[in-house]
PDB file of C-alpha atoms in Angstrom:
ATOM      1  CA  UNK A  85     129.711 -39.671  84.538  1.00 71.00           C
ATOM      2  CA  UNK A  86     128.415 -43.112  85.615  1.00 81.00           C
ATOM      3  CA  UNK A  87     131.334 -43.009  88.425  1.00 79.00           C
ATOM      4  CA  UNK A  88     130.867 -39.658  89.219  1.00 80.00           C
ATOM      5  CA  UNK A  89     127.273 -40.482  90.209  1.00 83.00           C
ATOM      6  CA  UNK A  90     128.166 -43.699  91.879  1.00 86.00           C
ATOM      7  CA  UNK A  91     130.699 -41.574  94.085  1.00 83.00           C
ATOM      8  CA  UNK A  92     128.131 -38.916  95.288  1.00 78.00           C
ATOM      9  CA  UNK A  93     125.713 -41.813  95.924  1.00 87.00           C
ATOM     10  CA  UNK A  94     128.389 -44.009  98.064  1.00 86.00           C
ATOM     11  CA  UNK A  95     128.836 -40.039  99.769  1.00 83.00           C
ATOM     12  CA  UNK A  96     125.010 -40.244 100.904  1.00 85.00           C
ATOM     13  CA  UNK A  97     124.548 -43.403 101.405  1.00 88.00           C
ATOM     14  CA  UNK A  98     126.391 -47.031 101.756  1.00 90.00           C
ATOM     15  CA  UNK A  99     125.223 -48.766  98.757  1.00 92.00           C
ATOM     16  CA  UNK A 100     125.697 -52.201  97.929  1.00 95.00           C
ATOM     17  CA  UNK A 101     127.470 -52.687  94.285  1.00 96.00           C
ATOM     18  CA  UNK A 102     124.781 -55.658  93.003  1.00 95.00           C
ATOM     19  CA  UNK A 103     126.636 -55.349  89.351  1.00 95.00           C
ATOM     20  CA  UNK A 104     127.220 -54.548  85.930  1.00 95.00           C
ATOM     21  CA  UNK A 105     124.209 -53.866  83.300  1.00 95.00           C
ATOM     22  CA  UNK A 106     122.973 -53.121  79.947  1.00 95.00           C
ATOM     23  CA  UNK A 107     120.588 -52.121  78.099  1.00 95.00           C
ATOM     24  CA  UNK A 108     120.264 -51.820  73.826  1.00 95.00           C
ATOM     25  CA  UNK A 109     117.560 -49.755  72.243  1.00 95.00           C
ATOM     26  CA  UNK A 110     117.054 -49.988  68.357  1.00 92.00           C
ATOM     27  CA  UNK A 111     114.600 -47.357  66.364  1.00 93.00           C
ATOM     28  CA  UNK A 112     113.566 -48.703  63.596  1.00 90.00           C
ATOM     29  CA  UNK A 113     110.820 -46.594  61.259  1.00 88.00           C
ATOM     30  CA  UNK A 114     108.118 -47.845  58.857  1.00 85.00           C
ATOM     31  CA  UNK A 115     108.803 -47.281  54.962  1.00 82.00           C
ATOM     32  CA  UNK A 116     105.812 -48.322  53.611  1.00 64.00           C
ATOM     33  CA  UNK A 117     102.206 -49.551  54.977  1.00 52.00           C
ATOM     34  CA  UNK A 118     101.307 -53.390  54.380  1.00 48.00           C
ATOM     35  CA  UNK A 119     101.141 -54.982  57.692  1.00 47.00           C
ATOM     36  CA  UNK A 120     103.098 -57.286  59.395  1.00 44.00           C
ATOM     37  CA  UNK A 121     102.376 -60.816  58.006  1.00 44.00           C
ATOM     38  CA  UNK A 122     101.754 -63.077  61.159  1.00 45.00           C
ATOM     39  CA  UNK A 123     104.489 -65.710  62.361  1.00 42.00           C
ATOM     40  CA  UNK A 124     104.989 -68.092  65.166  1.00 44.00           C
ATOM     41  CA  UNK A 125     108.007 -66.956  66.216  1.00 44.00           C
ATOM     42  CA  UNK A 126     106.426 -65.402  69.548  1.00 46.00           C
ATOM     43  CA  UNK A 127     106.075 -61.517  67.461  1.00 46.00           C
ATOM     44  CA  UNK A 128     102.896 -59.500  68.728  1.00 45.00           C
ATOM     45  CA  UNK A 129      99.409 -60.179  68.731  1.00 41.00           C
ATOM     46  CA  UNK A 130      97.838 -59.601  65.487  1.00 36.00           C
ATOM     47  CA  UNK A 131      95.971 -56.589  67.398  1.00 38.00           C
ATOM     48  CA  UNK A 132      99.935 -55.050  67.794  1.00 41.00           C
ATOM     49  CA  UNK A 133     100.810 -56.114  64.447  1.00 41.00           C
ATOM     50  CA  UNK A 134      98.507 -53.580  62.931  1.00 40.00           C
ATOM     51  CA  UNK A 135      99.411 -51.221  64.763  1.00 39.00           C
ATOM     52  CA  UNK A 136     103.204 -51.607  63.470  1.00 40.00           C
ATOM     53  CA  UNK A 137     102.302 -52.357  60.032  1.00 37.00           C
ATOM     54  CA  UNK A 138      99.813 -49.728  58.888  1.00 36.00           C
ATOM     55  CA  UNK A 139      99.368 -45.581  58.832  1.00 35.00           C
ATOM     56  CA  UNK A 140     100.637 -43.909  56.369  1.00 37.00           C
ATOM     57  CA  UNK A 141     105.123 -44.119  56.901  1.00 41.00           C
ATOM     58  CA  UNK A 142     104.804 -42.176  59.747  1.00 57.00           C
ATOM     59  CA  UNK A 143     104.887 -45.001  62.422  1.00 88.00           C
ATOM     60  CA  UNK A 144     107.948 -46.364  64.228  1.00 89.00           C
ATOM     61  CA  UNK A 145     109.678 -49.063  66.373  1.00 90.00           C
ATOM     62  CA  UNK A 146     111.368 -49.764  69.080  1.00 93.00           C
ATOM     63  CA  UNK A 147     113.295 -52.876  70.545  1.00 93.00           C
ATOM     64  CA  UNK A 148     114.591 -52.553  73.517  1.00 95.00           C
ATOM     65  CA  UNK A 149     116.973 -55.276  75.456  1.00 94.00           C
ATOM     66  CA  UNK A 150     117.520 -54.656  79.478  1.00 94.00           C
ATOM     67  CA  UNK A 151     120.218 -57.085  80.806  1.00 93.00           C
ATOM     68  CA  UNK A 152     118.185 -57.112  84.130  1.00 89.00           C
ATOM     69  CA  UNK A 153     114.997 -58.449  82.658  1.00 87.00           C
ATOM     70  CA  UNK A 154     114.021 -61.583  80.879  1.00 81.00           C
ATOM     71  CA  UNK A 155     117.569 -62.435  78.679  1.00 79.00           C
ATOM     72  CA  UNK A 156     115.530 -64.505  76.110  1.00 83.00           C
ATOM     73  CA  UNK A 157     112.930 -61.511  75.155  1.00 89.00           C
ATOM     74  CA  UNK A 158     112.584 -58.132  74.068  1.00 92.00           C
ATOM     75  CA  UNK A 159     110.701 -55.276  74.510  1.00 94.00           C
ATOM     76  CA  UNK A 160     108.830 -54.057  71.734  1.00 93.00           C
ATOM     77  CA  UNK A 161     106.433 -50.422  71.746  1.00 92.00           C
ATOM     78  CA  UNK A 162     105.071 -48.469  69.072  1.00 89.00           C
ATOM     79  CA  UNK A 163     102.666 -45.597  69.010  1.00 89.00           C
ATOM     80  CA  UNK A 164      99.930 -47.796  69.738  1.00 88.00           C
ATOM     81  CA  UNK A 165     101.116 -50.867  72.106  1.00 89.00           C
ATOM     82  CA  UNK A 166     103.820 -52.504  74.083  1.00 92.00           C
ATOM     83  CA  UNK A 167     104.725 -56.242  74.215  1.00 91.00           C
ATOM     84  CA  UNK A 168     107.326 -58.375  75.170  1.00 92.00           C
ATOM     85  CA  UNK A 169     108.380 -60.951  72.070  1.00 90.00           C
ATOM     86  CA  UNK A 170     110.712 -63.627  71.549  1.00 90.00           C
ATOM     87  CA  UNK A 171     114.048 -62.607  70.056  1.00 83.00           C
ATOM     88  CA  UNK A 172     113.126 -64.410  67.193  1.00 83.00           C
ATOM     89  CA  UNK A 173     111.042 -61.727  66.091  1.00 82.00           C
ATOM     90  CA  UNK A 174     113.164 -59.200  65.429  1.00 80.00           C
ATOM     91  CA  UNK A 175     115.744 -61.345  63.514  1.00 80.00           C
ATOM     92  CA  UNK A 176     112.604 -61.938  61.196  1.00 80.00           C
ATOM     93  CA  UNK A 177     112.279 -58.049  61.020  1.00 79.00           C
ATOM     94  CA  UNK A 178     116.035 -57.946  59.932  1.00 74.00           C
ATOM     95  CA  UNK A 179     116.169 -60.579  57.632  1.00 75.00           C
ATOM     96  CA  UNK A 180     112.108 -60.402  55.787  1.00 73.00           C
ATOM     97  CA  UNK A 181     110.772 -57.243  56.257  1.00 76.00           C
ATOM     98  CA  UNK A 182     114.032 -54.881  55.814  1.00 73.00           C
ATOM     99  CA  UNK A 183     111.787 -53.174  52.992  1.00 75.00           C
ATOM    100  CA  UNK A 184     109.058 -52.593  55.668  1.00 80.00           C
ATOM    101  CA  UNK A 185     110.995 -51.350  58.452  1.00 82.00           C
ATOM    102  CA  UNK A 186     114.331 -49.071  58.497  1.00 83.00           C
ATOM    103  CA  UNK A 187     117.164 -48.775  61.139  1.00 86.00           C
ATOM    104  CA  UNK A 188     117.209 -45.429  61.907  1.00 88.00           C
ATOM    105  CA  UNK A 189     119.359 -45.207  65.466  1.00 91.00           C
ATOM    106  CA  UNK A 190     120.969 -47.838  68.167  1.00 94.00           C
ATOM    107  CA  UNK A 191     121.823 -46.366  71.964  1.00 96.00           C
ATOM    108  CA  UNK A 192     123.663 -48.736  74.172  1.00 96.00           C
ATOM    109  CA  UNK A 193     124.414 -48.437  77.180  1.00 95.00           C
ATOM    110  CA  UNK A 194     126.506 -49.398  79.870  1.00 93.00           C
ATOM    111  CA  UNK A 195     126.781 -49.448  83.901  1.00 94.00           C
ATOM    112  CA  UNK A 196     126.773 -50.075  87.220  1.00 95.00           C
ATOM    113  CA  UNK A 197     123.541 -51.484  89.740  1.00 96.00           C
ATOM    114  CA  UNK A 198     122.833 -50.289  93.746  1.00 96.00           C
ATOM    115  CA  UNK A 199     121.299 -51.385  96.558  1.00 95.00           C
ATOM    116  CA  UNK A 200     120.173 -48.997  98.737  1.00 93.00           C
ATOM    117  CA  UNK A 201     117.928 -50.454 101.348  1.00 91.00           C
ATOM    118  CA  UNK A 202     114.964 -51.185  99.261  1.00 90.00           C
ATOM    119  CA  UNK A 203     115.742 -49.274  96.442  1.00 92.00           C
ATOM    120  CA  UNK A 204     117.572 -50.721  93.443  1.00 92.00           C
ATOM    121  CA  UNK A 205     119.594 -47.382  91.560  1.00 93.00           C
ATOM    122  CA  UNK A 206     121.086 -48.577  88.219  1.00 94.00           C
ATOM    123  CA  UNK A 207     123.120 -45.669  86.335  1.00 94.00           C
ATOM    124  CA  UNK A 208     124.537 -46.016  82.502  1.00 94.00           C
ATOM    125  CA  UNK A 209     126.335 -43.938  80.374  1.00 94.00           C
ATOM    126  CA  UNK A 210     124.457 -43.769  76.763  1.00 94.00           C
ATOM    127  CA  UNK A 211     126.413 -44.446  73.387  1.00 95.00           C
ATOM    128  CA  UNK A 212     125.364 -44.246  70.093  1.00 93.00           C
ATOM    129  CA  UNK A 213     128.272 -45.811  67.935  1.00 92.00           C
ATOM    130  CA  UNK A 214     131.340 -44.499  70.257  1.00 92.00           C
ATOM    131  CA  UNK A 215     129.339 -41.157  70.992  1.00 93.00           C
ATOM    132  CA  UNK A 216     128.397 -40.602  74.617  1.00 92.00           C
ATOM    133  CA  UNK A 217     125.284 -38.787  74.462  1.00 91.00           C
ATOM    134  CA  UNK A 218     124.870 -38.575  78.467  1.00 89.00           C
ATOM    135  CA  UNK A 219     123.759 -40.595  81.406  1.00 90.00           C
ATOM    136  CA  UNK A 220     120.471 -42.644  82.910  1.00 92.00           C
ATOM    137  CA  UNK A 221     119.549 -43.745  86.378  1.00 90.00           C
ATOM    138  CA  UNK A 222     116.646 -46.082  87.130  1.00 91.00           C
ATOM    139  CA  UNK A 223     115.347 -46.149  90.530  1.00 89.00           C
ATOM    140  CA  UNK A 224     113.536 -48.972  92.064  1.00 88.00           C
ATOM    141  CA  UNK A 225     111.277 -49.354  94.622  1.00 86.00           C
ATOM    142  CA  UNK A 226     110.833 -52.812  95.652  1.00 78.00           C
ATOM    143  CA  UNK A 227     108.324 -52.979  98.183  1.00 80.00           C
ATOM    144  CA  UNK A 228     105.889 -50.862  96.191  1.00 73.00           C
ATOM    145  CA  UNK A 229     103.959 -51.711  93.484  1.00 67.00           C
ATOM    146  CA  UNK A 230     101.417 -49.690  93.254  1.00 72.00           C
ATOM    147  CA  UNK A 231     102.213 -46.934  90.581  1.00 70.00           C
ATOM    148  CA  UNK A 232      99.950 -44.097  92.580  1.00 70.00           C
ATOM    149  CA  UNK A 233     102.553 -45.067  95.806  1.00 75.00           C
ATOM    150  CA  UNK A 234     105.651 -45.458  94.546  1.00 78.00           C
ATOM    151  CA  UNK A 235     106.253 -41.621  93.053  1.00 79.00           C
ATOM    152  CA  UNK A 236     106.379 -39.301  95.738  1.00 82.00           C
ATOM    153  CA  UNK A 237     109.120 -42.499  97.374  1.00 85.00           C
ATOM    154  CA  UNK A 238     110.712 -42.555  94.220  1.00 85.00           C
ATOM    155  CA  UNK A 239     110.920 -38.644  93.590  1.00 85.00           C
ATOM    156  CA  UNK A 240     111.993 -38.314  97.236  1.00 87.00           C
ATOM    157  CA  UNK A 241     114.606 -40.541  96.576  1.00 87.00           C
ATOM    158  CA  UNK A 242     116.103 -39.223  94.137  1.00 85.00           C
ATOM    159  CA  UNK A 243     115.733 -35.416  95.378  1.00 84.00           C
ATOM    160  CA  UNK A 244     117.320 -36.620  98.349  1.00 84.00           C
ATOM    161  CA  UNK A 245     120.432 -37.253  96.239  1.00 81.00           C
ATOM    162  CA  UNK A 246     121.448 -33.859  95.519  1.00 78.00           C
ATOM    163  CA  UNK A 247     122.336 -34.889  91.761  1.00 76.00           C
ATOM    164  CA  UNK A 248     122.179 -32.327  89.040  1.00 70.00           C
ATOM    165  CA  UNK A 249     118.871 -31.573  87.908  1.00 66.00           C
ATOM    166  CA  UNK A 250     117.637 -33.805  84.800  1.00 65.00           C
ATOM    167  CA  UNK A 251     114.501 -35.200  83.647  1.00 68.00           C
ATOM    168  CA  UNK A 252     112.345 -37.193  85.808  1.00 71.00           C
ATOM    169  CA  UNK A 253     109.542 -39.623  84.402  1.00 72.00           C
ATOM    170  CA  UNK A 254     107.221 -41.772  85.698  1.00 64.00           C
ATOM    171  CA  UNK A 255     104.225 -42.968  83.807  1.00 56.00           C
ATOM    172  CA  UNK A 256     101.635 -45.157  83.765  1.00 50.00           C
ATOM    173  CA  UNK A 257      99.558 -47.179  80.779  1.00 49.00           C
ATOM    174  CA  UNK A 258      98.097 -44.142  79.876  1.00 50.00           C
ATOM    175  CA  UNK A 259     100.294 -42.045  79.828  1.00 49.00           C
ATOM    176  CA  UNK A 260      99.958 -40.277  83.440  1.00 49.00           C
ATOM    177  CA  UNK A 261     100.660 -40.862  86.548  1.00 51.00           C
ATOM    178  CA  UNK A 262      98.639 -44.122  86.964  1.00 49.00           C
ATOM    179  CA  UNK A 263      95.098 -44.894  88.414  1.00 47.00           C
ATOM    180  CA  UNK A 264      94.445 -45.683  92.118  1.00 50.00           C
ATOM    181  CA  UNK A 265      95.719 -49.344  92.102  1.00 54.00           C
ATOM    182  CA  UNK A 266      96.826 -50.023  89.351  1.00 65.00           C
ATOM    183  CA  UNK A 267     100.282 -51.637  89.761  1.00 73.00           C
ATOM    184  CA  UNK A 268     103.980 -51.572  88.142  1.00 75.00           C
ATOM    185  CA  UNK A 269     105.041 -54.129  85.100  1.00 80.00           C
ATOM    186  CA  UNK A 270     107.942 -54.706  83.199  1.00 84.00           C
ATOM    187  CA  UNK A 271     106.369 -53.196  80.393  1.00 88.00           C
ATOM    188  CA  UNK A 272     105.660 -50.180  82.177  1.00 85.00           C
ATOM    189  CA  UNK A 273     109.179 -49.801  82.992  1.00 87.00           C
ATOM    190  CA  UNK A 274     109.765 -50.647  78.970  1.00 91.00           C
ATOM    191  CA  UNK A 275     107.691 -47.459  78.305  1.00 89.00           C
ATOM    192  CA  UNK A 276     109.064 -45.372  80.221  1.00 88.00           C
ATOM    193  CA  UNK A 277     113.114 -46.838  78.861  1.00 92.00           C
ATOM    194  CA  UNK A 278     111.524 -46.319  75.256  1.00 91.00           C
ATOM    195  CA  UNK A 279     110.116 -42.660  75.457  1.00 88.00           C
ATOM    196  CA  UNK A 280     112.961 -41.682  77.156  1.00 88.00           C
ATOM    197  CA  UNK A 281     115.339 -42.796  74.246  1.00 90.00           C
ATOM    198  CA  UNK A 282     113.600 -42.069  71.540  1.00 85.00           C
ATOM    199  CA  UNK A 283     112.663 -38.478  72.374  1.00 74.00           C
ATOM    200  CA  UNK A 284     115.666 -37.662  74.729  1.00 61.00           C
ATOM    201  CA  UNK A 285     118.664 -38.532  72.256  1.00 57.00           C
ATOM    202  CA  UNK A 286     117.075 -37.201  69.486  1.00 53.00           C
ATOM    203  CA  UNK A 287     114.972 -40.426  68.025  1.00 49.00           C
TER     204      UNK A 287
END
Protein backbone atom coordinates (compact mmCIF):
# COMPACT_ATOMS: atom_id res chain seq x y z
CA UNK A 1 0.00 0.00 0.00
CA UNK A 2 2.87 2.30 1.07
CA UNK A 3 4.09 2.09 -2.79
CA UNK A 4 0.90 2.32 -4.13
CA UNK A 5 0.52 5.71 -2.42
CA UNK A 6 4.01 6.81 -3.18
CA UNK A 7 3.15 6.08 -6.99
CA UNK A 8 -0.09 8.22 -7.14
CA UNK A 9 1.84 10.93 -5.24
CA UNK A 10 5.04 10.87 -7.74
CA UNK A 11 1.69 10.95 -10.50
CA UNK A 12 0.67 14.49 -8.94
CA UNK A 13 3.50 15.75 -8.05
CA UNK A 14 7.56 15.35 -8.29
CA UNK A 15 8.45 14.50 -4.85
CA UNK A 16 11.72 14.25 -3.46
CA UNK A 17 12.40 10.62 -1.72
CA UNK A 18 14.09 12.24 1.78
CA UNK A 19 14.05 8.40 3.23
CA UNK A 20 13.14 5.53 5.13
CA UNK A 21 11.17 5.78 8.66
CA UNK A 22 9.69 4.27 11.63
CA UNK A 23 7.72 4.54 14.12
CA UNK A 24 6.87 1.84 17.35
CA UNK A 25 3.83 2.32 19.51
CA UNK A 26 3.46 0.11 22.73
CA UNK A 27 -0.06 0.03 24.85
CA UNK A 28 0.53 -0.84 27.93
CA UNK A 29 -2.64 -0.85 30.64
CA UNK A 30 -2.68 -0.30 34.43
CA UNK A 31 -3.38 -3.52 36.69
CA UNK A 32 -3.60 -2.09 39.81
CA UNK A 33 -3.56 1.64 41.38
CA UNK A 34 -0.37 2.60 43.56
CA UNK A 35 1.42 5.25 41.73
CA UNK A 36 4.43 5.44 40.02
CA UNK A 37 7.32 5.68 42.57
CA UNK A 38 9.55 8.68 41.35
CA UNK A 39 13.08 8.03 39.63
CA UNK A 40 15.77 10.01 38.02
CA UNK A 41 15.88 8.34 35.06
CA UNK A 42 14.24 11.42 33.10
CA UNK A 43 10.28 9.53 33.63
CA UNK A 44 7.43 12.28 34.00
CA UNK A 45 6.85 14.90 36.33
CA UNK A 46 5.41 13.73 39.47
CA UNK A 47 2.17 15.79 38.27
CA UNK A 48 2.15 12.93 35.10
CA UNK A 49 3.09 10.25 37.35
CA UNK A 50 -0.24 10.40 39.06
CA UNK A 51 -1.92 10.54 36.44
CA UNK A 52 -0.38 7.03 35.21
CA UNK A 53 -0.37 5.50 38.50
CA UNK A 54 -3.81 6.02 40.03
CA UNK A 55 -7.83 5.51 39.05
CA UNK A 56 -9.21 2.63 39.56
CA UNK A 57 -7.40 -0.18 36.52
CA UNK A 58 -9.01 1.60 34.02
CA UNK A 59 -6.06 3.87 32.89
CA UNK A 60 -3.53 3.16 30.14
CA UNK A 61 -0.19 3.87 28.36
CA UNK A 62 1.35 4.62 25.58
CA UNK A 63 5.07 4.81 24.31
CA UNK A 64 5.55 5.83 21.24
CA UNK A 65 9.12 5.94 19.23
CA UNK A 66 9.17 8.14 15.76
CA UNK A 67 12.51 7.57 13.91
CA UNK A 68 12.19 11.26 12.72
CA UNK A 69 12.17 12.80 16.15
CA UNK A 70 14.55 12.90 19.02
CA UNK A 71 16.34 9.04 18.74
CA UNK A 72 17.28 9.16 22.50
CA UNK A 73 13.49 9.81 23.84
CA UNK A 74 10.10 8.69 23.80
CA UNK A 75 6.84 9.79 23.72
CA UNK A 76 4.75 9.03 26.51
CA UNK A 77 0.53 10.07 26.82
CA UNK A 78 -2.05 8.87 29.00
CA UNK A 79 -5.57 10.01 29.61
CA UNK A 80 -4.39 12.87 31.42
CA UNK A 81 -0.86 14.19 29.92
CA UNK A 82 1.82 13.90 27.35
CA UNK A 83 5.63 14.05 27.87
CA UNK A 84 8.62 13.23 26.25
CA UNK A 85 11.05 10.88 28.68
CA UNK A 86 14.30 9.37 28.49
CA UNK A 87 14.35 5.79 27.24
CA UNK A 88 15.39 4.86 30.45
CA UNK A 89 12.05 5.10 31.69
CA UNK A 90 10.37 2.66 30.10
CA UNK A 91 13.05 -0.07 30.60
CA UNK A 92 12.26 0.73 34.39
CA UNK A 93 8.51 0.11 33.50
CA UNK A 94 9.60 -3.33 31.99
CA UNK A 95 11.85 -4.48 34.41
CA UNK A 96 10.07 -2.85 38.17
CA UNK A 97 6.72 -2.17 37.65
CA UNK A 98 5.60 -5.25 35.26
CA UNK A 99 2.93 -5.86 38.16
CA UNK A 100 1.73 -2.22 37.67
CA UNK A 101 1.55 -1.97 34.07
CA UNK A 102 0.59 -4.75 31.31
CA UNK A 103 1.58 -5.06 27.56
CA UNK A 104 -1.43 -5.20 25.93
CA UNK A 105 -0.51 -4.39 21.96
CA UNK A 106 2.79 -3.22 19.82
CA UNK A 107 2.13 -1.56 16.07
CA UNK A 108 5.22 -0.94 14.08
CA UNK A 109 5.53 0.49 11.33
CA UNK A 110 7.44 0.99 8.39
CA UNK A 111 8.02 3.51 5.29
CA UNK A 112 8.96 5.87 3.06
CA UNK A 113 9.42 10.14 3.62
CA UNK A 114 8.49 13.12 0.74
CA UNK A 115 9.28 16.32 -0.05
CA UNK A 116 6.90 18.14 -1.70
CA UNK A 117 7.76 21.78 -1.79
CA UNK A 118 7.19 22.63 1.76
CA UNK A 119 5.37 19.81 2.75
CA UNK A 120 7.03 16.76 4.29
CA UNK A 121 4.42 13.42 3.40
CA UNK A 122 5.69 10.33 5.31
CA UNK A 123 3.49 7.06 4.55
CA UNK A 124 3.89 3.53 6.60
CA UNK A 125 2.35 0.42 6.42
CA UNK A 126 1.15 -0.70 10.15
CA UNK A 127 2.09 -4.25 11.65
CA UNK A 128 1.19 -5.75 14.63
CA UNK A 129 3.42 -8.99 14.93
CA UNK A 130 3.52 -9.86 10.96
CA UNK A 131 -0.21 -8.57 10.60
CA UNK A 132 -0.66 -5.56 8.35
CA UNK A 133 -3.45 -3.78 9.78
CA UNK A 134 -3.36 -0.83 7.04
CA UNK A 135 -1.55 2.32 6.19
CA UNK A 136 -0.62 6.07 7.72
CA UNK A 137 0.46 9.27 6.08
CA UNK A 138 1.71 12.30 8.02
CA UNK A 139 1.68 15.53 6.34
CA UNK A 140 3.85 18.39 7.20
CA UNK A 141 3.70 21.80 6.82
CA UNK A 142 6.87 23.46 7.41
CA UNK A 143 6.43 26.99 7.13
CA UNK A 144 3.40 26.99 9.40
CA UNK A 145 3.22 26.71 12.82
CA UNK A 146 0.43 27.99 13.90
CA UNK A 147 -2.15 25.10 14.52
CA UNK A 148 -5.36 27.53 13.54
CA UNK A 149 -3.20 28.02 9.90
CA UNK A 150 -1.90 25.03 9.07
CA UNK A 151 -5.42 22.87 8.60
CA UNK A 152 -7.25 24.15 5.84
CA UNK A 153 -3.14 23.90 3.98
CA UNK A 154 -2.88 20.65 5.33
CA UNK A 155 -6.51 19.33 4.45
CA UNK A 156 -6.05 20.96 1.03
CA UNK A 157 -3.14 19.07 0.62
CA UNK A 158 -4.11 16.11 1.09
CA UNK A 159 -7.65 16.49 -0.78
CA UNK A 160 -5.66 17.58 -3.54
CA UNK A 161 -4.21 14.05 -3.69
CA UNK A 162 -7.10 12.20 -4.83
CA UNK A 163 -6.24 9.23 -2.30
CA UNK A 164 -8.97 7.03 -1.01
CA UNK A 165 -10.95 8.49 1.59
CA UNK A 166 -9.63 7.70 5.30
CA UNK A 167 -9.55 9.43 8.48
CA UNK A 168 -8.21 12.80 8.83
CA UNK A 169 -7.08 14.32 12.31
CA UNK A 170 -5.74 17.26 13.44
CA UNK A 171 -5.87 18.35 17.02
CA UNK A 172 -4.74 20.59 19.30
CA UNK A 173 -3.90 20.45 23.37
CA UNK A 174 -7.34 20.31 23.97
CA UNK A 175 -8.53 18.31 22.02
CA UNK A 176 -9.90 20.65 19.03
CA UNK A 177 -8.78 22.35 16.52
CA UNK A 178 -6.40 24.69 18.45
CA UNK A 179 -6.76 28.35 19.78
CA UNK A 180 -5.85 31.45 17.71
CA UNK A 181 -2.00 31.22 18.09
CA UNK A 182 -1.28 28.71 19.64
CA UNK A 183 1.47 26.82 17.75
CA UNK A 184 2.52 23.07 16.67
CA UNK A 185 4.94 20.75 19.05
CA UNK A 186 6.29 17.51 18.86
CA UNK A 187 4.03 16.46 21.40
CA UNK A 188 1.17 17.59 19.58
CA UNK A 189 2.13 15.55 16.74
CA UNK A 190 2.68 12.59 19.59
CA UNK A 191 -1.08 13.02 20.34
CA UNK A 192 -2.34 12.94 17.45
CA UNK A 193 0.29 9.40 16.45
CA UNK A 194 -1.14 8.01 19.89
CA UNK A 195 -5.01 8.46 19.46
CA UNK A 196 -4.75 7.39 16.18
CA UNK A 197 -3.20 3.94 17.22
CA UNK A 198 -4.78 3.23 20.03
CA UNK A 199 -8.36 3.78 18.87
CA UNK A 200 -7.82 3.06 15.07
CA UNK A 201 -6.23 -0.58 15.33
CA UNK A 202 -8.32 -1.56 17.91
CA UNK A 203 -6.21 -0.43 21.25
Amino acid sequence: MVHLLSDHLGKRHQPLYIGKWTLEHRLLRETSSPALPGNNTGAPSARSQGAMGGGGGGNYMQCLDLSHHNPHKLIVSTPASIVTVDREFEMLVRSKLTALWSHRQTLRGEGMAYEVDDFKVRIANILQGEVWKGVLVEVEYAPCGLLSAAEGVIRGFVEGLGWPAGRFTFRGRGGGRGAEGEEWSVLDTGRQYCEVLRMGWGG
